[in-house]
XYZ file of N, CA and C in Angstrom:
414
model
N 0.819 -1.194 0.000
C 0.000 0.000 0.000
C 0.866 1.262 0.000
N 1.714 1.352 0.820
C 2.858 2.286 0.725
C 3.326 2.669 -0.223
N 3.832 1.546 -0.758
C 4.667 1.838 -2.474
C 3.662 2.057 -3.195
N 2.359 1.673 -3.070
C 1.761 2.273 -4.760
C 1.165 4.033 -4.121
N 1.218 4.031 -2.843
C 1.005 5.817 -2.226
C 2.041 6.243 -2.863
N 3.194 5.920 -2.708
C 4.382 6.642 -3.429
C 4.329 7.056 -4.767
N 4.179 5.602 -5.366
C 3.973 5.862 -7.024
C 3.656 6.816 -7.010
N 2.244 6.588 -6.873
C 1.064 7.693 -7.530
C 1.685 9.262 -6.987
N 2.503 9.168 -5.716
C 3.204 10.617 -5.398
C 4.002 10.907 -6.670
N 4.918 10.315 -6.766
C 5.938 10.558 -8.022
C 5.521 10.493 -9.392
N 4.450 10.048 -9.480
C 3.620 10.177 -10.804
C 3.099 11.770 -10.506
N 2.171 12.246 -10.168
C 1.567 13.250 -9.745
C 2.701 14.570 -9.947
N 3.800 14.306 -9.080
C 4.920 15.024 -8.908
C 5.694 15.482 -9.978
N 5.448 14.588 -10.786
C 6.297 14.390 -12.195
C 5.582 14.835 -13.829
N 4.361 14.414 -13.290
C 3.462 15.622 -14.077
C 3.381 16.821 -13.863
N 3.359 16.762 -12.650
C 3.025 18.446 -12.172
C 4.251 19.594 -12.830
N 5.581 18.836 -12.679
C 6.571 19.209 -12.882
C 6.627 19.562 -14.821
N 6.453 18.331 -15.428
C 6.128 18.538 -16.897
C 5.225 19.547 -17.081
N 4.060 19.689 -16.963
C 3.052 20.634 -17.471
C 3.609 22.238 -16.742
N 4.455 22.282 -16.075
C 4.558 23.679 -15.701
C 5.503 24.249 -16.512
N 5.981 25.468 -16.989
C 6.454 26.110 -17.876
C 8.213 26.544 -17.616
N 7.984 26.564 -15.876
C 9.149 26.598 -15.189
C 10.493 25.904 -15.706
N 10.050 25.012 -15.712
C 10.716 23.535 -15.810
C 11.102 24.282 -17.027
N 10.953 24.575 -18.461
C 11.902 24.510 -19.491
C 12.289 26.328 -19.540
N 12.173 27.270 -19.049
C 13.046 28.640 -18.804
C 14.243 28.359 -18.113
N 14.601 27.699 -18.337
C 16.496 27.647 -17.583
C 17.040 26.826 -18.565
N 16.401 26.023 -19.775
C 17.290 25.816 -20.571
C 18.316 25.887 -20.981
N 18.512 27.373 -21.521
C 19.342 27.620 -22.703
C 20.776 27.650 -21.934
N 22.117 28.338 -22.665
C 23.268 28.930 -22.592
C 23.353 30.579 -22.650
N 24.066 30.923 -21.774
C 24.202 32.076 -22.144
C 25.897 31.816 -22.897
N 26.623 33.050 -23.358
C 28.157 32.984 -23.834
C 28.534 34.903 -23.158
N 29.108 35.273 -22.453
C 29.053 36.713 -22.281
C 30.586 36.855 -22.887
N 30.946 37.989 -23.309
C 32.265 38.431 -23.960
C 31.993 40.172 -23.523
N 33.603 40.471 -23.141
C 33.592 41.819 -22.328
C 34.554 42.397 -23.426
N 34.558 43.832 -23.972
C 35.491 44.628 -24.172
C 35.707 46.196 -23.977
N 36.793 46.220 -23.900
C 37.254 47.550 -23.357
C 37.086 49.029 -24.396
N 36.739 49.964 -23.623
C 36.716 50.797 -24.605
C 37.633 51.525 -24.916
N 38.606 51.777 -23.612
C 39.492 52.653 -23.951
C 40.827 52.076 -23.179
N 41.944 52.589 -23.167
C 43.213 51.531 -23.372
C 42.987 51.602 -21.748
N 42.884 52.846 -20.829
C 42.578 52.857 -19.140
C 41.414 51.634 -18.994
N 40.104 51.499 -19.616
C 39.608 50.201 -19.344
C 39.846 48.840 -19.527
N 40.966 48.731 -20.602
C 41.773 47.992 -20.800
C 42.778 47.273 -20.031
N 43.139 48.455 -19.178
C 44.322 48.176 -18.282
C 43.590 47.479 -16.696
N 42.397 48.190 -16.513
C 41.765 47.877 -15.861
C 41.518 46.361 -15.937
N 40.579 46.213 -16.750
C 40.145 44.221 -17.076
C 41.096 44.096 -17.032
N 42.440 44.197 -17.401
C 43.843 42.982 -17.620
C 44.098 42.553 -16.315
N 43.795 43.623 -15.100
C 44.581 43.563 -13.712
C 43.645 43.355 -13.138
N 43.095 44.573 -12.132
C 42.330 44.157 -10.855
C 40.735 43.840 -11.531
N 40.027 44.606 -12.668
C 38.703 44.053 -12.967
C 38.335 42.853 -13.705
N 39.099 42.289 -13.745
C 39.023 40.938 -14.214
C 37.951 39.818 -13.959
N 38.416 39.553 -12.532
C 37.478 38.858 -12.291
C 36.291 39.402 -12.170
N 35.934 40.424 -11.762
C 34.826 40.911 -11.644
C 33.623 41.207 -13.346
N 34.502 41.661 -14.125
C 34.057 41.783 -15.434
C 33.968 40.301 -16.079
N 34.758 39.082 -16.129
C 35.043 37.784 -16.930
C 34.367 36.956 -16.155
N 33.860 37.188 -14.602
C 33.332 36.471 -13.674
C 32.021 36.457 -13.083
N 32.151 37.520 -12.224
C 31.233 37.948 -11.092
C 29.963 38.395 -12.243
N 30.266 39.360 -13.484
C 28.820 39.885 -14.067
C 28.335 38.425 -14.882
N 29.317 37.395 -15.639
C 28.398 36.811 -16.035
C 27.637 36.092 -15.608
N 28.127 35.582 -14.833
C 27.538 35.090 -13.559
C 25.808 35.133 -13.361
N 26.052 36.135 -12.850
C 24.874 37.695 -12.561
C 24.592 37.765 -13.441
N 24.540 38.353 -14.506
C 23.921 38.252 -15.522
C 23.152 36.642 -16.069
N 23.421 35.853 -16.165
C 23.041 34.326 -16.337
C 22.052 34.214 -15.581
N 21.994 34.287 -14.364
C 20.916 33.978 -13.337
C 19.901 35.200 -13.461
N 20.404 36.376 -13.781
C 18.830 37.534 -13.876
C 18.371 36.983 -15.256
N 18.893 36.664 -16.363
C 18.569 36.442 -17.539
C 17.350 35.145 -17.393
N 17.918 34.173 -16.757
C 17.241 32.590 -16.528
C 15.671 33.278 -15.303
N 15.690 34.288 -14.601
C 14.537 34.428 -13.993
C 13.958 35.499 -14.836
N 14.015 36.048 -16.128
C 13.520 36.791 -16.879
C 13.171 35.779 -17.303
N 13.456 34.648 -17.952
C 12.818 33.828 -19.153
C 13.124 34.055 -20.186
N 14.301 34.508 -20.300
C 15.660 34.365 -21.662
C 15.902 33.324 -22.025
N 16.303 32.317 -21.052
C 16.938 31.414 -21.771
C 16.162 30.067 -22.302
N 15.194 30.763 -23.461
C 14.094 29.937 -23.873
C 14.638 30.483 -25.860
N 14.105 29.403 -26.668
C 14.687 29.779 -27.906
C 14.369 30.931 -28.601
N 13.115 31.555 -28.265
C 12.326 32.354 -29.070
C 13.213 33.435 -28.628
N 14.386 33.649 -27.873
C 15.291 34.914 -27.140
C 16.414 34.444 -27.736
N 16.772 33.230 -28.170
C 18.250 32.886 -28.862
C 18.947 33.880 -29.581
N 19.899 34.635 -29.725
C 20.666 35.470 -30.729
C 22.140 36.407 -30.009
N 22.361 37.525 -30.627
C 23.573 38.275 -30.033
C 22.931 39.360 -30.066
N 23.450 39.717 -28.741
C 22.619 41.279 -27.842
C 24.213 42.069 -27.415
N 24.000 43.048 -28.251
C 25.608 44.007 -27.640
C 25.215 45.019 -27.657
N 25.507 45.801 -26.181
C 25.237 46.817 -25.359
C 26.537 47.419 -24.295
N 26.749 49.035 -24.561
C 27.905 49.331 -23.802
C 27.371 49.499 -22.236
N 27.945 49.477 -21.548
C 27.131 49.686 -20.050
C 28.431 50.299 -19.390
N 28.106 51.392 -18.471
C 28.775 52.165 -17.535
C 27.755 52.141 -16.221
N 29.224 51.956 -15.059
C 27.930 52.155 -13.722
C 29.396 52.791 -13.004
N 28.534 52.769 -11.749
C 29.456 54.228 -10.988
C 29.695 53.512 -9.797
N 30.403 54.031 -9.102
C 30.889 53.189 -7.546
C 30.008 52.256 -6.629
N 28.990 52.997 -7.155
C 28.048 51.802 -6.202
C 27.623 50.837 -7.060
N 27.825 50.782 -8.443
C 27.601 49.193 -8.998
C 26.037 49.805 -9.728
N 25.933 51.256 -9.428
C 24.441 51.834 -10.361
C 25.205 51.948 -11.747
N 24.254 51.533 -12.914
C 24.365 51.402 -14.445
C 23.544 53.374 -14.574
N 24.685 53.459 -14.900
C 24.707 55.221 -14.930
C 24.787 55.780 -16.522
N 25.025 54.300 -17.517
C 24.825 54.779 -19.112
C 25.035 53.812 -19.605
N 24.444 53.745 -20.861
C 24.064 52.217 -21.666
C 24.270 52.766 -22.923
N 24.394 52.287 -23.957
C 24.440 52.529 -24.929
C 23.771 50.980 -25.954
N 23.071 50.746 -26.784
C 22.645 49.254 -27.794
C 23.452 49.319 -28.910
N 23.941 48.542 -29.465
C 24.486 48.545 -30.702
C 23.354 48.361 -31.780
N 23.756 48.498 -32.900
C 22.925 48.894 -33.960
C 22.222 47.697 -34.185
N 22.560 46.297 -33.929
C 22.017 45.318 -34.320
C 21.423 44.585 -33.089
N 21.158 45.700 -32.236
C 20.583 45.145 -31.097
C 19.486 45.862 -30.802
N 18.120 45.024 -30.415
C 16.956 45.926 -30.733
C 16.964 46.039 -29.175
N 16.498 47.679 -29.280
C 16.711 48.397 -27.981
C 15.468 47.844 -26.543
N 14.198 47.541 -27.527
C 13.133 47.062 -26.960
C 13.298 45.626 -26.127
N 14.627 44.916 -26.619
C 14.498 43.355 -26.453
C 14.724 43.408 -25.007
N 13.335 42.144 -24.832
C 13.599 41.632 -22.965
C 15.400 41.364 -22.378
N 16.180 41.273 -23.262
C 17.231 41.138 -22.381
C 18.049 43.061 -22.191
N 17.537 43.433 -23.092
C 18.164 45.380 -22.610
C 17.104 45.198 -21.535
N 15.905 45.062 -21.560
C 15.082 45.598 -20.636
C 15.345 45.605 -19.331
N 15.394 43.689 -19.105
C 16.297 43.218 -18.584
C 17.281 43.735 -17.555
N 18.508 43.862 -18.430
C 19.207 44.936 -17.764
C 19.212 46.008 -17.182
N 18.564 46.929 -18.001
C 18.155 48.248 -17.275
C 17.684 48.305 -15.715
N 16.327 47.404 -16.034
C 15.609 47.166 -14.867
C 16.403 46.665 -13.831
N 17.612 46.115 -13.504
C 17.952 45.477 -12.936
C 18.465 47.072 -11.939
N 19.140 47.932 -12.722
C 19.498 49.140 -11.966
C 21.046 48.924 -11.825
N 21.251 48.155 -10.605
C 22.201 48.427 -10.653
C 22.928 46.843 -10.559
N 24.300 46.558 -10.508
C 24.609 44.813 -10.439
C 26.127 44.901 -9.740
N 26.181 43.572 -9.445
C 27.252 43.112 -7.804
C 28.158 44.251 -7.466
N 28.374 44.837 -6.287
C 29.094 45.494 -6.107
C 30.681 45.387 -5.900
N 31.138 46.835 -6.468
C 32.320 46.369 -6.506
C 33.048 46.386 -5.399
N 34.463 45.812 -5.324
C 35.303 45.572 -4.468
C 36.254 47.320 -3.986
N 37.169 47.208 -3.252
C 38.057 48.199 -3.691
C 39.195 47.748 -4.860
N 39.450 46.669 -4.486
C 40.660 46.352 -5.607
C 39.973 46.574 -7.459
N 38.738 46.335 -7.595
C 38.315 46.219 -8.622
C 36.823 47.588 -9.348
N 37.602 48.272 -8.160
C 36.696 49.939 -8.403
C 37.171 50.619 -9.783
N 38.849 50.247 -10.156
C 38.575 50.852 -11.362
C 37.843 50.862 -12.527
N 36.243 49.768 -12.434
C 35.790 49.535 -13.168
C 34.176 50.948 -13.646
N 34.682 51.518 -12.239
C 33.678 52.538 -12.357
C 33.961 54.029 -12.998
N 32.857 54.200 -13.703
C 32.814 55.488 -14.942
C 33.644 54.796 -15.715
N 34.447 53.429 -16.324
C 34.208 53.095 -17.477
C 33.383 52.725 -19.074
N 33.193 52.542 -19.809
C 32.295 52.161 -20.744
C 33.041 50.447 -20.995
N 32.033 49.742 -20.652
C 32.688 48.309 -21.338
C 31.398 48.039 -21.910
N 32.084 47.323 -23.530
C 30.633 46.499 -24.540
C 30.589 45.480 -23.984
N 29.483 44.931 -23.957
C 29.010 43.528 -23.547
C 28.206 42.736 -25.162
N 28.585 41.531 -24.978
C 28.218 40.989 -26.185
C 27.496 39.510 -25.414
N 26.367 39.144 -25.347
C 25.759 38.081 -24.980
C 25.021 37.314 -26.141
N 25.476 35.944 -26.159
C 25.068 35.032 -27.074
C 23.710 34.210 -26.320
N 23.090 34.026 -26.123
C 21.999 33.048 -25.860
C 21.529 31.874 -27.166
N 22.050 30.761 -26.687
C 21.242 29.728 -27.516
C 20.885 28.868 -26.388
């Protein structure tokens, strides 16, 4: 009697799980790629913003993207956007590239987010920079 209570739990459980929508929004991949705009942001990523730019945002970024419901196919493509934020980790200027539609849930996305992980001291020179961001989603 036990085991077929169970079954029918893990049956139940396992449907419930299929028919919900949840279950397939974490799919996809993200790919993030960082570049510098100017040879001081440059110098910056090579040394102390490194990890924070190659690490900590994609990171962060991956997980706000996956609770937006990006990483589903109908969002698959390349999204490049310059982003500047200021000491406290507030996104203080954005810029879309031309082949990036300004409307798309992942700018929105971003914006909305305000501001993202704060920085360290070792890795403050990342603030009032401009770095492009290039995100692949498949």
């Amino acid at each position: 009697m036990r085991f077929t209570i169970f079954c029918i739990f893990i049956l139940v459980a396992t449907h419930v799980m299929a028919e919900n929508d949840i279950t397939y929004e974490h799919s996809g991949t993200v790919g993030t790629s960082v570049t510098a705009t100017s040879q001081e942001g440059f110098n910056c990523a090579k040394a102390a913003g490194k990890v924070y730019l190659l690490s900590e945002l994609p990171v962060f970024f991956s997980a706000e993207f996956g609770k937006a419901g990006l990483l589903r196919k109908e969002h698959s493509g390349k999204y490049k956007l310059a982003l500047v934020i200021d000491e406290n980790s507030d996104i203080i200027g954005y810029q879309v590239a031309e082949n990036t539609d300004k409307n798309s849930l992942l700018v929105k996305t971003i914006l909305n987010l305000g501001s993202l992980p704060p920085l360290s001291t070792s890795n403050s020179c990342v603030a009032g920079k401009p770095f492009i961001f290039e995100f692949t989603i498949t």
